[in-house]
Coordinates of C-alpha atoms in Angstrom, one line a residue:
Chain A
X28 CA 115.1 102.7 99.7
X29 CA 115.1 105.6 99.8
X30 CA 111.5 105.4 98.4
X31 CA 111.4 105.1 102.1
X32 CA 112.7 108.4 103.6
X33 CA 110.3 110.1 105.6
X34 CA 108.0 107.7 105.1
X35 CA 105.5 106.3 106.1
X36 CA 105.2 102.2 106.5
X37 CA 102.4 100.1 107.1
X38 CA 102.8 97.1 108.7
X39 CA 100.0 93.5 107.6
X40 CA 99.9 91.2 109.5
X41 CA 98.4 88.5 110.9
X42 CA 99.8 85.4 112.6
X43 CA 98.5 82.0 113.3
X44 CA 95.6 82.1 115.6
X45 CA 94.5 86.0 114.6
X46 CA 91.2 85.8 112.8
X47 CA 92.9 87.4 110.4
X48 CA 95.1 84.9 110.1
X49 CA 95.0 82.2 106.4
X50 CA 92.8 84.5 104.5
X51 CA 94.5 85.6 101.9
X52 CA 93.4 89.0 102.5
X53 CA 96.4 91.0 104.4
X54 CA 96.8 92.3 99.5
X55 CA 94.0 94.2 100.5
X56 CA 95.0 96.2 103.6
X57 CA 98.5 96.6 102.3
X58 CA 96.2 98.5 98.8
X59 CA 94.1 99.9 101.6
X60 CA 97.9 101.2 103.2
X61 CA 99.4 102.4 100.0
X62 CA 96.0 104.8 99.2
X63 CA 95.8 106.5 102.5
X64 CA 99.5 107.3 101.5
X65 CA 101.9 104.6 102.3
X66 CA 105.1 104.5 101.3
X67 CA 106.2 101.8 102.3
X68 CA 104.9 97.5 103.9
X69 CA 106.0 95.7 106.1
X70 CA 104.3 92.2 105.7
X71 CA 104.7 88.8 107.4
X72 CA 104.9 85.4 105.8
X73 CA 105.6 84.2 102.0
X74 CA 102.4 84.2 100.6
X75 CA 101.4 87.2 102.0
X76 CA 104.7 88.5 100.7
X77 CA 103.7 87.6 97.4
X78 CA 99.8 88.9 97.4
X79 CA 101.3 92.1 98.3
X80 CA 103.9 92.8 95.5
X81 CA 101.5 91.8 93.3
X82 CA 98.4 94.3 94.5
X83 CA 100.9 97.6 95.2
X84 CA 104.4 98.6 93.7
X85 CA 106.0 100.8 97.1
X86 CA 108.9 99.0 99.0
X87 CA 107.9 96.0 100.8
X88 CA 109.5 95.1 104.7
X89 CA 109.8 91.0 104.3
X90 CA 109.0 88.6 107.8
X91 CA 108.6 85.8 108.6
X92 CA 107.9 85.1 112.1
X93 CA 108.3 81.1 113.6
X94 CA 108.3 79.5 117.2
X95 CA 111.3 77.2 117.5
X96 CA 110.9 75.7 121.1
X97 CA 114.5 76.1 122.0
X98 CA 114.6 79.9 121.2
X99 CA 112.6 83.1 122.9
X100 CA 113.8 84.5 118.6
X101 CA 111.2 84.9 115.9
X102 CA 111.3 87.3 113.9
X103 CA 113.1 85.7 111.1
X104 CA 115.3 83.6 113.0
X105 CA 116.8 80.6 110.7
X106 CA 118.2 80.5 107.5
X107 CA 115.4 78.8 106.3
X108 CA 113.6 82.1 106.6
X109 CA 115.5 83.8 105.1
X110 CA 116.3 81.0 102.3
X111 CA 112.9 81.9 101.9
X112 CA 112.6 85.3 102.3
X113 CA 115.2 86.2 99.2
X114 CA 112.6 83.8 96.7
X115 CA 110.1 86.6 97.3
X116 CA 111.6 89.4 95.9
X117 CA 111.2 91.5 99.2
X118 CA 112.9 95.6 98.2
X119 CA 114.0 94.5 102.8
X120 CA 114.6 91.4 104.7
X121 CA 113.9 91.5 109.0
X122 CA 115.1 90.3 112.0
X123 CA 115.1 89.7 114.4
X124 CA 118.2 91.4 116.2
X125 CA 117.8 91.0 120.0
X126 CA 121.0 90.0 121.9
X127 CA 119.2 86.8 122.7
X128 CA 119.7 83.3 121.3
X129 CA 118.6 82.5 117.5
X130 CA 117.8 78.7 117.1
X131 CA 119.9 75.9 116.5
X132 CA 122.8 77.9 117.6
X133 CA 122.4 80.2 114.9
X134 CA 123.8 83.3 113.9
X135 CA 123.4 86.9 113.5
X136 CA 126.0 87.6 112.5
X137 CA 125.6 84.3 109.1
X138 CA 122.4 85.7 107.8
X139 CA 123.9 88.9 107.5
X140 CA 127.1 87.7 105.8
X141 CA 124.4 85.4 103.8
X142 CA 122.0 87.8 102.4
X143 CA 124.6 90.4 100.9
X144 CA 126.7 88.1 99.5
X145 CA 123.7 86.3 97.7
X146 CA 121.5 89.0 97.5
X147 CA 124.0 92.0 97.8
X148 CA 120.5 94.3 96.6
X149 CA 118.4 93.4 99.3
X150 CA 118.0 95.2 101.9
X151 CA 118.2 94.5 105.9
X152 CA 117.1 96.1 108.7
X153 CA 117.2 95.5 112.3
X154 CA 114.4 94.8 115.3
X155 CA 116.4 96.0 118.4
X156 CA 114.8 95.7 121.8
X157 CA 118.4 97.8 123.2
X158 CA 120.6 100.3 122.4
X159 CA 123.6 98.5 122.5
X160 CA 121.4 95.7 120.5
X161 CA 121.2 98.0 117.8
X162 CA 124.3 99.4 117.9
X163 CA 126.2 95.9 117.6
X164 CA 123.5 95.4 114.4
X165 CA 125.1 99.0 113.9
X166 CA 128.4 97.2 113.4
X167 CA 127.0 94.2 111.4
X168 CA 126.1 97.0 109.1
X169 CA 121.8 96.9 109.0
X170 CA 120.8 99.3 106.6
X171 CA 118.0 99.4 108.9
X172 CA 117.5 99.7 112.8
X173 CA 113.9 99.8 114.1
X174 CA 112.4 99.7 117.5
X175 CA 110.4 97.1 116.6
X176 CA 111.7 94.9 119.5
X177 CA 111.6 97.5 122.5
X178 CA 108.9 96.6 125.2
X179 CA 108.5 92.5 124.0
X180 CA 111.6 91.4 125.5
X181 CA 111.4 89.8 128.7
X182 CA 113.8 92.0 130.0
X183 CA 112.1 95.6 128.8
X184 CA 108.7 94.4 129.2
X185 CA 106.8 97.8 130.6
X186 CA 108.9 99.9 129.0
X187 CA 106.1 102.5 127.8
X188 CA 106.4 102.8 124.3
X189 CA 107.3 104.0 121.4
X190 CA 110.3 105.2 123.3
X191 CA 111.4 108.7 122.2
X192 CA 114.8 109.1 123.8
X193 CA 115.3 105.6 122.9
X194 CA 115.2 107.2 119.2
X195 CA 116.7 110.0 119.6
X196 CA 120.3 108.0 120.8
X197 CA 119.2 106.1 118.3
X198 CA 119.3 108.8 115.2
X199 CA 122.3 110.8 116.8
X200 CA 125.4 108.0 117.4
X201 CA 124.3 104.9 115.0
X202 CA 125.3 104.8 111.0
X203 CA 122.3 103.4 110.6
X204 CA 119.1 104.4 108.9
X205 CA 116.9 103.9 112.7
X206 CA 113.0 103.2 111.2
X207 CA 110.1 103.5 114.8
X208 CA 108.1 101.4 114.6
X209 CA 106.2 100.0 117.8
X210 CA 102.9 101.1 119.7
X211 CA 102.1 104.0 117.4
X212 CA 98.1 104.1 118.5
X213 CA 97.1 108.3 118.9
X214 CA 98.6 110.7 116.2
X215 CA 100.1 112.7 119.3
X216 CA 101.8 109.7 119.8
X217 CA 103.0 109.9 116.0
X218 CA 104.0 113.5 116.6
X219 CA 106.3 112.8 119.7
X220 CA 108.6 110.0 117.2
X221 CA 108.1 112.6 114.4
X222 CA 109.9 114.6 117.0
X223 CA 112.8 112.2 116.6
X224 CA 113.8 112.3 113.5
X225 CA 113.1 109.0 112.7
X226 CA 114.3 108.1 108.9
X227 CA 110.3 106.4 108.3
X228 CA 108.4 105.0 110.7
X229 CA 106.2 101.4 111.1
X230 CA 102.5 101.8 112.5
X231 CA 100.8 98.2 112.4
X232 CA 97.7 97.5 115.1
X233 CA 96.3 100.4 115.1
X234 CA 95.1 100.7 111.6
X235 CA 96.1 96.7 110.3
X236 CA 94.2 94.6 114.0
X237 CA 91.2 95.6 114.4
X238 CA 90.9 92.8 116.5
X239 CA 93.3 95.3 118.8
X240 CA 91.7 98.3 117.3
X241 CA 88.5 96.7 119.3
X242 CA 90.1 95.1 122.8
X243 CA 91.5 99.5 122.8
X244 CA 88.6 100.9 122.3
X245 CA 86.5 98.2 124.6
X246 CA 88.8 98.7 127.8
X247 CA 87.5 102.1 128.0
X248 CA 83.4 100.9 128.4
X249 CA 84.2 98.6 131.6
X250 CA 85.0 102.3 133.6
X251 CA 81.1 103.0 132.5
X252 CA 79.4 104.2 135.5
X253 CA 77.0 102.0 135.8
Chain B
X17 CA 68.0 94.6 122.3
X18 CA 69.6 95.5 125.8
X19 CA 72.6 93.4 124.1
X20 CA 73.5 96.0 123.0
X21 CA 72.9 98.2 125.7
X22 CA 76.6 100.5 127.0
X23 CA 77.8 98.3 124.8
X24 CA 80.4 98.8 121.5
X25 CA 79.2 98.8 118.6
X26 CA 81.6 99.1 115.4
X27 CA 80.4 99.3 112.0
X28 CA 82.0 97.6 108.9
X29 CA 80.8 98.7 106.0
X30 CA 83.3 99.1 102.6
X31 CA 81.4 100.8 100.6
X32 CA 81.3 101.5 96.3
X33 CA 85.0 103.4 94.9
X34 CA 86.0 101.9 98.1
X35 CA 89.3 99.7 98.7
X36 CA 87.7 97.1 101.0
X37 CA 84.6 97.0 98.5
X38 CA 83.5 93.4 96.6
X39 CA 86.1 91.6 97.8
X40 CA 83.2 90.2 100.7
X41 CA 85.1 90.9 103.5
X42 CA 83.1 93.2 105.3
X43 CA 82.1 89.3 108.0
X44 CA 86.6 88.7 109.2
X45 CA 85.7 92.2 110.1
X46 CA 82.9 91.7 112.0
X47 CA 84.7 88.4 112.7
X48 CA 87.4 90.6 114.7
X49 CA 85.7 93.7 116.1
X50 CA 83.3 90.6 118.2
X51 CA 86.5 88.5 119.1
X52 CA 88.2 92.4 120.5
X53 CA 85.0 92.4 122.7
X54 CA 82.5 94.4 120.0
X55 CA 78.1 93.8 121.9
X56 CA 76.9 95.2 117.5
X57 CA 77.5 95.4 114.7
X58 CA 76.6 97.9 112.1
X59 CA 76.7 96.4 108.1
X60 CA 75.8 97.7 105.5
X61 CA 74.5 95.7 101.7
X62 CA 72.0 92.4 102.1
X63 CA 75.7 90.9 101.3
X64 CA 77.5 91.4 103.8
X65 CA 75.1 91.4 106.4
X66 CA 74.2 88.0 105.9
X67 CA 77.9 87.1 105.9
X68 CA 78.2 88.6 108.9
X69 CA 75.5 87.0 110.3
X70 CA 76.4 83.7 109.5
X71 CA 80.4 84.8 111.5
X72 CA 78.6 85.8 114.2
X73 CA 75.9 86.4 117.2
X74 CA 75.6 89.8 117.6
X75 CA 72.6 91.8 116.9
X76 CA 72.4 93.8 114.3
X77 CA 72.6 97.6 112.5
X78 CA 71.2 96.8 108.6
X79 CA 71.7 100.0 106.7
X80 CA 72.4 100.1 102.5
X81 CA 73.2 103.2 101.8
X82 CA 71.7 104.0 98.1
X83 CA 72.5 107.0 96.1
X84 CA 69.5 108.5 93.4
X85 CA 69.3 111.1 91.7
X86 CA 67.1 113.3 93.7
X87 CA 67.9 113.2 96.4
X88 CA 70.3 113.7 99.1
X89 CA 69.1 111.3 101.1
X90 CA 71.1 107.3 101.0
X91 CA 71.6 105.2 104.0
X92 CA 67.8 103.5 103.5
X93 CA 66.3 105.7 101.6
X94 CA 63.6 104.3 100.2
X95 CA 60.8 101.2 100.8
X96 CA 63.1 99.5 98.8
X97 CA 66.2 99.0 100.7
X98 CA 63.3 98.3 103.9
X99 CA 62.4 95.7 102.4
X100 CA 65.6 93.9 101.6
X101 CA 67.0 94.9 105.2
X102 CA 63.8 92.9 106.2
X103 CA 65.1 89.4 103.8
X104 CA 68.4 90.3 105.7
X105 CA 66.4 89.3 109.6
X106 CA 68.8 92.0 110.6
X107 CA 68.0 93.1 114.4
X108 CA 67.9 96.8 113.3
X109 CA 67.4 98.8 110.5
X110 CA 68.8 102.0 110.5
X111 CA 67.9 104.8 108.8
X112 CA 68.6 108.3 107.6
X113 CA 66.0 110.5 109.4
X114 CA 67.5 113.7 109.1
X115 CA 64.6 116.6 107.5
X116 CA 65.8 116.3 103.8
X117 CA 63.3 115.8 100.9
X118 CA 63.9 111.2 100.0
X119 CA 64.2 109.8 96.5
X120 CA 60.7 108.7 94.7
X121 CA 59.1 111.7 97.1
X122 CA 58.4 109.1 100.1
X123 CA 58.3 110.1 103.8
X124 CA 59.9 108.7 106.8
X125 CA 56.5 107.5 108.6
X126 CA 55.9 105.7 106.1
X127 CA 59.4 103.6 106.5
X128 CA 58.7 103.4 110.3
X129 CA 55.3 102.3 109.4
X130 CA 55.5 99.6 106.8
X131 CA 58.4 98.6 109.3
X132 CA 56.0 98.2 112.2
X133 CA 53.7 96.5 110.5
X134 CA 55.9 93.8 108.8
X135 CA 58.0 93.0 111.7
X136 CA 57.6 94.4 115.2
X137 CA 60.5 92.7 115.8
X138 CA 62.7 94.2 114.2
X139 CA 63.7 97.7 115.8
X140 CA 64.8 101.2 113.8
X141 CA 67.3 103.4 114.2
X142 CA 67.2 107.0 113.4
X143 CA 70.8 108.8 112.0
X144 CA 70.0 112.6 112.3
X145 CA 72.2 115.4 112.1
X146 CA 70.5 117.9 114.0
X147 CA 68.1 118.0 117.6
X148 CA 65.3 118.7 115.6
X149 CA 65.0 115.8 113.3
X150 CA 66.0 113.9 116.5
X151 CA 62.9 115.0 118.6
X152 CA 60.6 114.9 115.1
X153 CA 62.5 110.9 114.7
X154 CA 61.5 110.5 119.1
X155 CA 58.2 111.6 118.0
X156 CA 57.6 108.5 115.2
X157 CA 58.7 106.3 117.9
X158 CA 62.1 105.1 116.4
X159 CA 64.0 102.5 119.8
X160 CA 67.4 104.5 119.0
X161 CA 68.1 107.5 117.5
X162 CA 72.3 108.0 116.1
X163 CA 74.1 111.4 116.1
X164 CA 75.3 109.4 112.9
X165 CA 74.6 112.5 110.7
X166 CA 76.3 115.0 112.8
X167 CA 78.9 116.4 110.5
X168 CA 77.1 114.8 106.9
X169 CA 74.6 117.1 105.9
X170 CA 75.3 120.3 104.2
X171 CA 73.0 122.1 107.4
X172 CA 75.9 120.2 109.6
X173 CA 79.5 121.2 107.5
X174 CA 82.2 121.8 109.8
X175 CA 80.7 121.0 113.3
X176 CA 83.2 119.6 115.5
X177 CA 82.4 116.2 115.6
X178 CA 81.7 113.8 118.3
X179 CA 79.8 117.1 120.1
X180 CA 79.1 115.9 122.7
X181 CA 76.2 118.8 123.1
X182 CA 74.3 117.2 120.5
X183 CA 74.6 113.5 122.9
X184 CA 73.6 115.4 126.5
X185 CA 70.8 117.0 124.9
X186 CA 69.1 114.4 122.9
X187 CA 70.0 112.2 126.5
X188 CA 68.3 114.1 128.3
X189 CA 65.1 115.6 126.4
X190 CA 64.3 112.4 124.5
X191 CA 62.3 109.7 124.9
X192 CA 64.6 107.0 122.6
X193 CA 67.8 105.0 123.6
X194 CA 70.2 108.0 122.0
X195 CA 73.1 105.9 120.6
X196 CA 76.6 108.3 120.0
X197 CA 78.4 107.5 116.2
X198 CA 80.2 109.5 114.3
X199 CA 83.7 110.9 115.3
X200 CA 85.6 108.4 117.3
X201 CA 88.9 108.5 116.3
X202 CA 90.7 109.2 119.5
X203 CA 90.5 106.6 123.1
X204 CA 90.1 110.3 125.0
X205 CA 87.2 111.2 122.6
X206 CA 86.3 107.8 123.2
X207 CA 85.7 108.8 127.1
X208 CA 82.9 111.8 127.2
X209 CA 81.3 110.6 124.9
X210 CA 81.2 107.9 127.7
X211 CA 80.4 111.1 129.6
X212 CA 77.5 112.1 128.0
X213 CA 76.2 108.0 129.3
X214 CA 74.4 107.5 125.7
X215 CA 72.9 103.8 125.2
X216 CA 75.7 102.5 123.1
X217 CA 78.6 103.9 121.0
X218 CA 79.1 102.5 117.4
X219 CA 82.7 103.2 115.8
X220 CA 83.8 102.9 112.2
X221 CA 85.8 104.1 110.9
X222 CA 88.8 104.0 112.8
X223 CA 88.6 100.1 113.4
X224 CA 87.6 99.4 109.5
X225 CA 88.6 101.9 107.3
X226 CA 92.4 100.8 107.3
X227 CA 92.8 103.8 103.9
X228 CA 91.9 105.9 106.5
X229 CA 93.0 105.3 108.8
X230 CA 96.3 105.1 107.2
X231 CA 95.7 108.5 105.8
X232 CA 95.1 110.9 109.6
X233 CA 98.9 109.2 110.8
X234 CA 99.6 109.8 106.9
X235 CA 98.8 113.1 106.7
X236 CA 101.6 114.4 110.5
X237 CA 104.8 113.2 107.8
X238 CA 103.0 116.6 105.7
X239 CA 104.0 118.6 108.9
X240 CA 107.3 116.9 108.8
X241 CA 110.6 119.2 108.2
X242 CA 112.4 118.8 105.6

């Protein structure tokens, strides 16, 4: 998907529990993002993915976030989510590619095979948190490997993101196209990420989560001398 | 309106021509902003102001942006906009308080008198671009004086904002409560604004204009070496 090369992909999501969930407005964020220069959109839930695809003409990376009782994996965790995503026709399917056990004992490699077999034109992206996970995803033949989960798994909690060393290591040692995703709030962080020369960059919350953006600013007021 | 003191006011606007205009969704941005810690909301157009007031319980600063052929003033320019705003019941009405001629030969002091006479409980905010305009607004008895128009009038174009010197001068020499508004994108800018000890701070585009936020990030990609 060369349209994504050296491009900004904007993640437009509102998950259950967030104030913008269920309002059917993510496609408007996508429209605004594309008008702002986005080369691609990352979206969650089939309804939002379909609405986004109807609104804009850039590639869409689709995911379905679903929490299962028996697993910490929630980004496109099982075959059920994969099948739903394939129906949307999104250009890329992203999946959690951490080493953690998936629900129902399912295996990442089976999800990969299923997509390759049933929809060879659909590209796949691996959301990783460590270099070992990225290397394993590379062996599975993922088209893209993302830093998405770094800082969000139990064993990477507290790591400062974006992790530029992690991005550079993946870029220099792996075959897949590296996508920098996670933790970009300020221009200086984006500039440092671009220095790592990823294939593309995903930015989400700092563009499309007004509650989170507000929280980050509001925090500074707590320090304001009385 | 002491609820605004030392608080973050989030401006939730989509003007004609912007991608989120006319979608009736500004109240959801307001809801997200309040959940994120906003003490007040600034909103434009009576429909959005009413929708915001129905959605959140914080004070609302209302404006109506209307372009008239015979004037550069567009923020609550005439008595017509003032009357419409008074019907919404918003707690504060903000008006352009620059020295530029208003449409129809109308005068700022008449708009101020009208509001004081017909709705003494409604507070008023002066959107200024220079210290002289702020001083004149102070003499007119405005409750709040904002830096809103600095950088946006012909004679202040190119001034780097936020202008901390401007904020400090207003704070130290005027009676009205000073509201810092305009140009806040990064934490370091907000921190420097808070050092000026304004009464409150308005942040808009960097929270509620996803197209503009995207544009600002996308610009960095142009520098990305090929």
